[in-house]
Amino acid sequence: MIPDLVVLRLGELVLKGRNRHRFEKAVYDQIRRKLKPYTGLTFNRDFGRVYVEINGESYDNIALELKKILGLTSFSPVYTAPLELEAIQTTAVEAMRKIGRIPSSFKVSVRRVNKSFPHDSQEMNKLVSGAVLRVIPELKVNVNQPEVDLRVELREERALIYSQVEEGAGGFPLGTNGKAMLMLSGGIDSPAAGFLAMRQGLTIEAVHFHSYPYTSERSQQKVKDLVSKLSEYGGDIKLHLVPFTNLQTRVHQAYSQNLLITILRRAMFRITEKLAEANDASAIVTGESLGQVASQTLGSMNVIGRAVELPVIQPLICMEKQQIIRIAEMIDTFNISILPHEDCCTLFLPPSPSTNPNLRVVKSIEKQMEWLDQEIDHAVNQTETIWIQAGQASKFSSFF
Ligand code: ATP
Ligand code: MG
């Protein structure tokens, strides 16, 4: 037995009053866009739900696409039966079998939309659960907290029957909360931060600093592959590749003590802010996590963040590394991130980077670099911008 329909539940947990309509429309548009290649499908919207008729397309392929739609809370494969008791009972048994194991408990919830159906919902609950128990006698009924809720909807034309609930990506639909620039390295953290930002409804553009030729083309390709993974959730994503070698070398020649990293990171933020302004983004997202490295102490982040006026969003700030890794695995960026690569930040590492820089001192060192503003503008002007599409990840990632 294969499912005839999928029922999709949109953002049940986050919906609030006035935003509801806008939210639902945005998720619905995204569903249509994602499922466009499956030309056999037909769609019906109904009170916060979408019913998709499968019409012979592959449920498994559709389910993979659905898991990447932001704002979609959950979905279920649905089996249909004609409005006849026996057919409904048989289909209900099959739907339970599809779970693939015997759950600890279940209940049947019948909703009779079609009032001409001869049995009311109370009777039907008994008739359907009786049929299931005859075939799977080990099952236990629990009406209060069942592990599986076997739902039967008696519609005008047919009965809809489903028991499995698949988790969706959840969150807010793409782009419903504005746009931000994601500072994306090749590491584990920033792609996870980018995903969380997108799931919060932000459209993102990625900004990557490279020190070509000191950092290789491969490390740039890696970043493109990471963006491609993110774009499976976010549609096509703009990637800004910023050449950082000149600025970095010049700063390093002028100053190579323990505040070097702070100064370079402030320059990165200023460049990102300029790119944000040029692209109508109103925040910067980074993958910082408190205490992870020297530049991620509260003191450092304070001095670095003050280089810009835009809000800096750090979705991972209070997360443990294991939690971050779980997100990276879920969005399939982990295996790309752990490939060996050189980051521009590791090019000129001072012997002991400061964990508690002094803003006044940092500013006075920057002031002596009277060419710094010019180098920042130059880096912005030399930035190469490309669009990255979903599914564009290169094969090279799997060669290591
Ligand atoms: P990640 O795993 O994201 O690289 P990290 O733990 O290695 O993070 P850092 O190297 O200190 O931490 O970088 C902190 C943040 O600064 C990153 O999460 C990212 O947002 C940004 N960043 C670091 N390097 C780059 C780069 N080359 N281009 C763009 N952003 C960067
Ligand atoms: Mg890093």
XYZ file of C-alpha atoms and ligand atoms in Angstrom:
432
model
C 0.000 0.000 0.000
C 1.396 3.410 -0.943
C 0.126 6.763 0.334
C -2.330 8.667 -1.880
C -1.954 12.009 -0.142
C 0.296 13.967 2.175
C -1.170 16.259 4.786
C 1.128 19.149 5.729
C 0.816 21.159 8.948
C 2.088 24.700 8.756
C 3.757 26.438 11.684
C 1.199 25.421 14.281
C 3.514 26.300 17.130
C 4.647 29.782 16.167
C 1.545 31.229 14.554
C 0.122 34.324 16.121
C -2.954 36.365 15.223
C -2.362 38.807 12.431
C 0.781 37.212 11.087
C -0.945 33.953 10.458
C -2.145 34.701 6.971
C 1.197 36.057 5.787
C 3.000 33.120 7.376
C 0.776 30.518 5.759
C 1.034 32.123 2.369
C 4.830 32.220 2.578
C 5.072 28.521 3.527
C 2.555 27.600 0.876
C 4.517 29.460 -1.819
C 7.667 27.679 -0.712
C 5.921 24.294 -0.843
C 4.767 24.997 -4.392
C 8.242 26.095 -5.424
C 9.990 23.073 -3.878
C 7.559 20.554 -5.301
C 7.358 22.118 -8.743
C 9.387 19.348 -10.421
C 6.734 16.817 -9.346
C 4.235 17.727 -12.002
C 1.656 15.102 -11.043
C 0.876 16.687 -7.665
C -2.257 18.690 -6.895
C -2.688 20.961 -3.892
C -5.557 21.973 -1.604
C -5.299 24.441 1.255
C -7.493 24.058 4.294
C -7.210 25.907 7.641
C -3.479 25.831 8.300
C -3.046 22.592 6.406
C -2.200 21.651 2.882
C -3.353 18.426 1.293
C -1.146 17.206 -1.527
C -2.502 14.492 -3.838
C 0.428 12.316 -4.831
C -1.065 10.998 -8.105
C 1.629 8.394 -8.642
C 4.690 10.502 -7.710
C 7.181 9.040 -5.208
C 6.226 9.739 -1.586
C 9.805 9.167 -0.401
C 11.217 11.818 -2.742
C 8.510 14.275 -1.787
C 9.160 13.629 1.919
C 12.854 14.511 1.475
C 11.886 17.845 -0.086
C 9.300 18.554 2.603
C 11.841 18.155 5.396
C 13.642 21.220 4.039
C 10.714 23.606 4.003
C 10.983 26.183 6.761
C 7.732 26.885 8.582
C 6.422 23.377 7.962
C 5.869 21.778 11.367
C 5.089 18.210 10.358
C 3.497 16.069 7.708
C 1.881 12.672 7.370
C 1.463 10.181 4.560
C -2.249 9.545 4.136
C -3.997 6.431 2.830
C -7.463 6.738 1.381
C -10.377 4.335 1.324
C -13.869 4.454 -0.151
C -16.617 5.278 2.361
C -17.274 1.670 3.298
C -16.686 0.247 6.724
C -14.709 -2.785 5.648
C -12.432 -0.861 3.315
C -11.753 1.688 6.051
C -10.936 -1.038 8.567
C -8.551 -2.796 6.181
C -6.779 0.448 5.304
C -6.509 1.382 8.988
C -4.807 -1.931 9.742
C -2.401 -1.381 6.848
C -1.633 2.163 8.026
C -0.700 0.763 11.450
C 1.490 -1.886 9.838
C 3.298 0.826 7.861
C 4.789 2.100 11.110
C 7.084 -0.911 10.850
C 6.987 -1.896 14.537
C 4.431 -2.350 17.255
C 4.036 0.917 19.140
C 3.612 0.878 22.931
C 0.038 2.186 22.676
C -2.454 3.682 20.253
C -5.858 5.192 19.904
C -8.204 5.820 17.006
C -9.582 9.327 16.407
C -12.404 9.465 13.905
C -13.747 12.744 12.567
C -16.973 12.516 10.621
C -17.217 15.436 8.228
C -19.703 13.558 6.046
C -22.777 13.298 8.263
C -24.464 10.839 5.914
C -21.959 8.132 6.812
C -24.042 5.547 8.727
C -21.806 5.222 11.824
C -21.052 8.219 14.029
C -17.516 8.949 15.206
C -17.905 7.185 18.568
C -19.057 3.985 16.918
C -16.364 4.266 14.279
C -13.643 4.624 16.945
C -14.705 1.249 18.296
C -15.181 -0.395 14.917
C -11.774 0.676 13.653
C -9.808 0.003 16.847
C -11.522 -3.385 17.130
C -10.383 -4.269 13.627
C -6.798 -3.196 14.388
C -6.694 -5.148 17.664
C -7.962 -8.303 15.978
C -4.963 -8.240 13.648
C -2.336 -6.876 16.074
C -3.539 -8.199 19.444
C -0.342 -7.103 21.276
C -1.358 -3.458 20.849
C -2.617 -1.531 23.878
C -5.187 1.225 23.752
C -4.373 4.447 25.585
C -6.831 7.250 24.950
C -4.992 9.896 26.972
C -1.387 9.636 25.859
C -1.112 7.178 23.002
C 2.187 6.800 21.202
C 0.310 6.594 17.935
C -2.883 8.439 17.104
C -4.532 6.655 14.183
C -6.658 9.296 12.503
C -9.615 8.611 10.303
C -11.355 11.513 8.563
C -14.641 10.666 6.911
C -14.868 13.187 4.087
C -17.574 13.752 1.495
C -15.987 11.482 -1.099
C -13.653 9.171 0.774
C -11.940 8.392 4.064
C -8.453 9.695 4.899
C -6.425 7.480 7.220
C -3.018 8.221 8.724
C -0.877 7.328 11.700
C 2.674 8.495 11.003
C 3.827 12.002 11.788
C 7.110 13.162 10.270
C 8.842 16.165 11.766
C 9.396 19.132 9.440
C 12.099 21.808 9.686
C 9.736 24.071 11.674
C 10.493 27.710 12.409
C 9.430 30.683 10.315
C 9.042 30.599 6.561
C 11.958 31.832 4.565
C 12.471 35.558 4.440
C 9.518 36.567 6.597
C 11.755 38.338 9.131
C 14.130 40.301 6.894
C 17.647 39.835 5.554
C 21.060 39.364 7.200
C 24.646 38.801 6.108
C 26.089 35.492 7.335
C 29.834 35.536 7.982
C 30.698 32.089 6.721
C 34.019 30.392 7.310
C 34.700 26.801 6.297
C 34.207 25.655 9.897
C 31.470 23.710 11.634
C 29.807 26.592 13.430
C 28.932 29.271 10.918
C 26.836 27.021 8.601
C 24.844 25.881 11.655
C 24.381 29.535 12.658
C 23.234 30.304 9.113
C 20.664 27.525 9.229
C 19.253 28.756 12.551
C 19.056 32.292 11.182
C 17.172 31.077 8.118
C 14.862 29.004 10.276
C 14.070 32.166 12.178
C 12.776 33.643 8.936
C 15.882 35.528 7.799
C 17.003 35.547 4.204
C 20.769 35.278 4.230
C 23.611 36.287 1.972
C 26.942 34.652 2.802
C 30.210 36.587 3.164
C 33.470 34.668 3.053
C 36.947 36.120 3.541
C 39.779 34.351 1.796
C 43.503 34.952 1.628
C 44.105 33.607 -1.832
C 46.787 32.493 -2.822
C 47.734 31.647 0.785
C 44.422 29.874 1.183
C 43.644 27.445 -1.628
C 40.905 27.343 -4.231
C 39.790 24.204 -2.508
C 38.915 26.046 0.648
C 36.797 28.404 -1.469
C 35.121 25.456 -3.125
C 34.354 24.107 0.316
C 32.557 27.296 1.210
C 30.562 27.104 -2.018
C 29.572 23.559 -1.098
C 28.454 24.709 2.337
C 26.338 27.479 0.827
C 24.840 24.972 -1.560
C 23.723 22.843 1.397
C 22.157 25.890 3.046
C 20.390 26.790 -0.154
C 18.441 23.541 0.030
C 16.509 25.355 2.751
C 16.855 28.876 1.493
C 16.537 28.864 -2.281
C 19.452 30.356 -4.218
C 21.891 32.197 -1.959
C 24.285 35.018 -2.810
C 27.886 34.375 -1.803
C 30.295 37.313 -1.483
C 33.938 36.273 -1.723
C 36.094 38.951 -0.146
C 39.829 39.078 -0.957
C 41.460 39.693 2.401
C 45.144 39.097 1.635
C 46.232 42.702 1.052
C 44.563 44.119 4.104
C 45.755 41.262 6.248
C 49.347 41.535 5.073
C 49.421 45.279 5.549
C 47.961 45.128 9.028
C 50.393 42.385 9.950
C 53.358 44.417 8.706
C 52.268 47.396 10.773
C 51.286 45.485 13.904
C 51.861 41.846 14.839
C 51.251 41.745 18.576
C 48.484 40.173 20.625
C 45.704 42.480 19.346
C 46.224 41.462 15.733
C 43.261 39.085 15.572
C 40.996 41.669 17.186
C 41.992 44.269 14.606
C 41.569 41.886 11.676
C 38.188 40.714 12.911
C 37.025 44.293 13.323
C 38.023 44.897 9.715
C 36.041 41.817 8.640
C 32.977 43.135 10.436
C 33.321 46.561 8.845
C 33.593 45.041 5.384
C 30.573 42.852 6.083
C 28.610 45.878 7.256
C 29.368 47.699 4.025
C 28.253 44.698 2.009
C 25.099 44.577 4.145
C 24.316 48.193 3.348
C 24.852 47.636 -0.350
C 22.520 44.636 -0.299
C 19.769 45.923 2.008
C 20.552 43.569 4.859
C 19.958 44.776 8.389
C 21.989 42.419 10.577
C 25.171 40.345 10.664
C 25.050 36.668 11.665
C 28.144 34.863 12.978
C 28.901 31.410 14.335
C 30.444 32.540 17.600
C 29.930 30.488 20.715
C 30.903 31.978 24.059
C 34.302 30.889 25.334
C 35.216 28.635 22.407
C 38.425 30.464 21.435
C 40.327 33.619 22.379
C 38.341 35.867 20.087
C 35.054 34.559 21.509
C 35.321 35.776 25.081
C 32.800 38.397 26.119
C 35.583 40.995 26.226
C 36.723 40.187 22.688
C 33.273 40.016 21.205
C 32.445 43.361 22.772
C 35.440 45.091 21.210
C 34.949 43.360 17.849
C 31.196 44.012 17.714
C 31.712 47.704 18.361
C 33.375 48.077 14.994
C 29.889 48.098 13.456
C 26.486 49.613 14.081
C 24.340 46.819 12.696
C 23.062 44.260 15.198
C 25.227 41.144 15.364
C 23.198 37.951 15.745
C 25.015 34.970 17.223
C 22.559 32.066 17.165
C 25.063 29.645 18.753
C 26.255 31.900 21.522
C 25.006 29.738 24.426
C 25.236 26.341 22.773
C 27.588 23.513 23.553
C 29.757 22.134 20.782
C 27.861 18.821 20.744
C 24.591 20.637 20.141
C 26.174 22.597 17.303
C 27.563 19.421 15.773
C 24.107 17.823 15.876
C 22.692 20.733 13.889
C 25.581 20.540 11.401
C 24.915 16.834 10.956
C 21.214 17.375 10.499
C 21.741 19.923 7.733
C 24.493 17.769 6.234
C 27.260 20.376 6.440
C 29.324 18.576 9.087
C 31.125 16.254 6.678
C 32.066 19.172 4.454
C 33.217 21.335 7.376
C 35.594 18.735 8.775
C 37.539 18.490 5.513
C 41.002 19.996 5.932
C 41.127 23.659 4.957
C 43.034 26.821 5.683
C 41.097 29.721 7.111
C 42.243 33.259 6.419
C 42.265 33.896 10.183
C 44.972 31.316 10.766
C 47.336 32.958 8.297
C 49.068 35.309 10.714
C 48.450 34.138 14.223
C 50.095 36.199 16.972
C 51.934 34.183 19.661
C 49.205 34.706 22.262
C 46.016 36.400 21.098
C 44.435 38.681 23.658
C 41.335 37.380 25.385
C 40.488 40.746 26.888
C 41.370 43.525 24.444
C 41.037 47.143 25.415
C 38.842 49.107 23.023
C 40.739 52.359 23.504
C 44.078 50.717 22.748
C 42.650 48.892 19.727
C 41.223 52.127 18.346
C 44.491 53.986 18.773
C 46.425 51.281 16.932
C 43.842 51.404 14.121
C 44.168 55.167 13.974
C 47.844 54.888 13.204
C 46.960 52.774 10.186
C 45.730 55.752 8.213
C 45.365 53.546 5.110
C 42.975 51.111 6.864
C 39.703 52.701 5.672
C 41.003 52.687 2.144
C 41.983 48.998 2.357
C 38.525 48.202 3.682
C 36.869 49.997 0.765
C 39.238 48.296 -1.615
C 38.313 44.847 -0.272
C 34.622 45.715 -0.654
C 35.176 46.858 -4.236
C 37.167 43.748 -5.117
C 34.541 41.404 -3.684
C 33.294 38.810 -6.111
C 29.618 37.935 -5.812
C 28.133 34.703 -7.110
C 24.799 32.920 -6.773
C 24.795 29.416 -5.392
C 21.963 27.022 -6.105
C 20.695 24.039 -4.181
C 22.144 20.748 -5.340
C 25.213 22.463 -6.760
C 27.633 20.982 -4.228
C 30.659 19.691 -6.073
C 31.671 16.064 -6.076
C 35.075 17.058 -4.731
C 33.816 17.101 -1.135
C 33.520 13.356 -1.080
C 36.987 12.748 -2.501
C 38.933 13.357 0.689
P 33.448 28.438 12.518
O 33.291 26.995 12.842
O 32.169 29.053 12.020
O 34.635 28.697 11.638
P 35.025 29.012 14.797
O 34.579 28.357 16.050
O 36.135 28.403 14.051
O 33.732 29.165 13.882
P 36.308 31.608 14.563
O 37.281 31.097 13.589
O 36.791 32.396 15.733
O 35.376 30.493 15.212
O 35.250 32.489 13.819
C 34.131 33.003 14.484
C 33.128 33.447 13.449
O 33.688 34.440 12.590
C 32.721 32.327 12.511
O 31.690 31.520 13.046
C 32.258 33.103 11.301
O 30.956 33.618 11.509
C 33.256 34.246 11.274
N 34.396 33.909 10.402
C 35.573 33.312 10.731
N 36.367 33.163 9.657
C 35.690 33.655 8.601
C 35.954 33.797 7.191
N 37.093 33.370 6.646
N 35.015 34.382 6.417
C 33.847 34.801 6.950
N 33.540 34.705 8.249
C 34.446 34.145 9.077
Mg 36.700 28.930 12.104
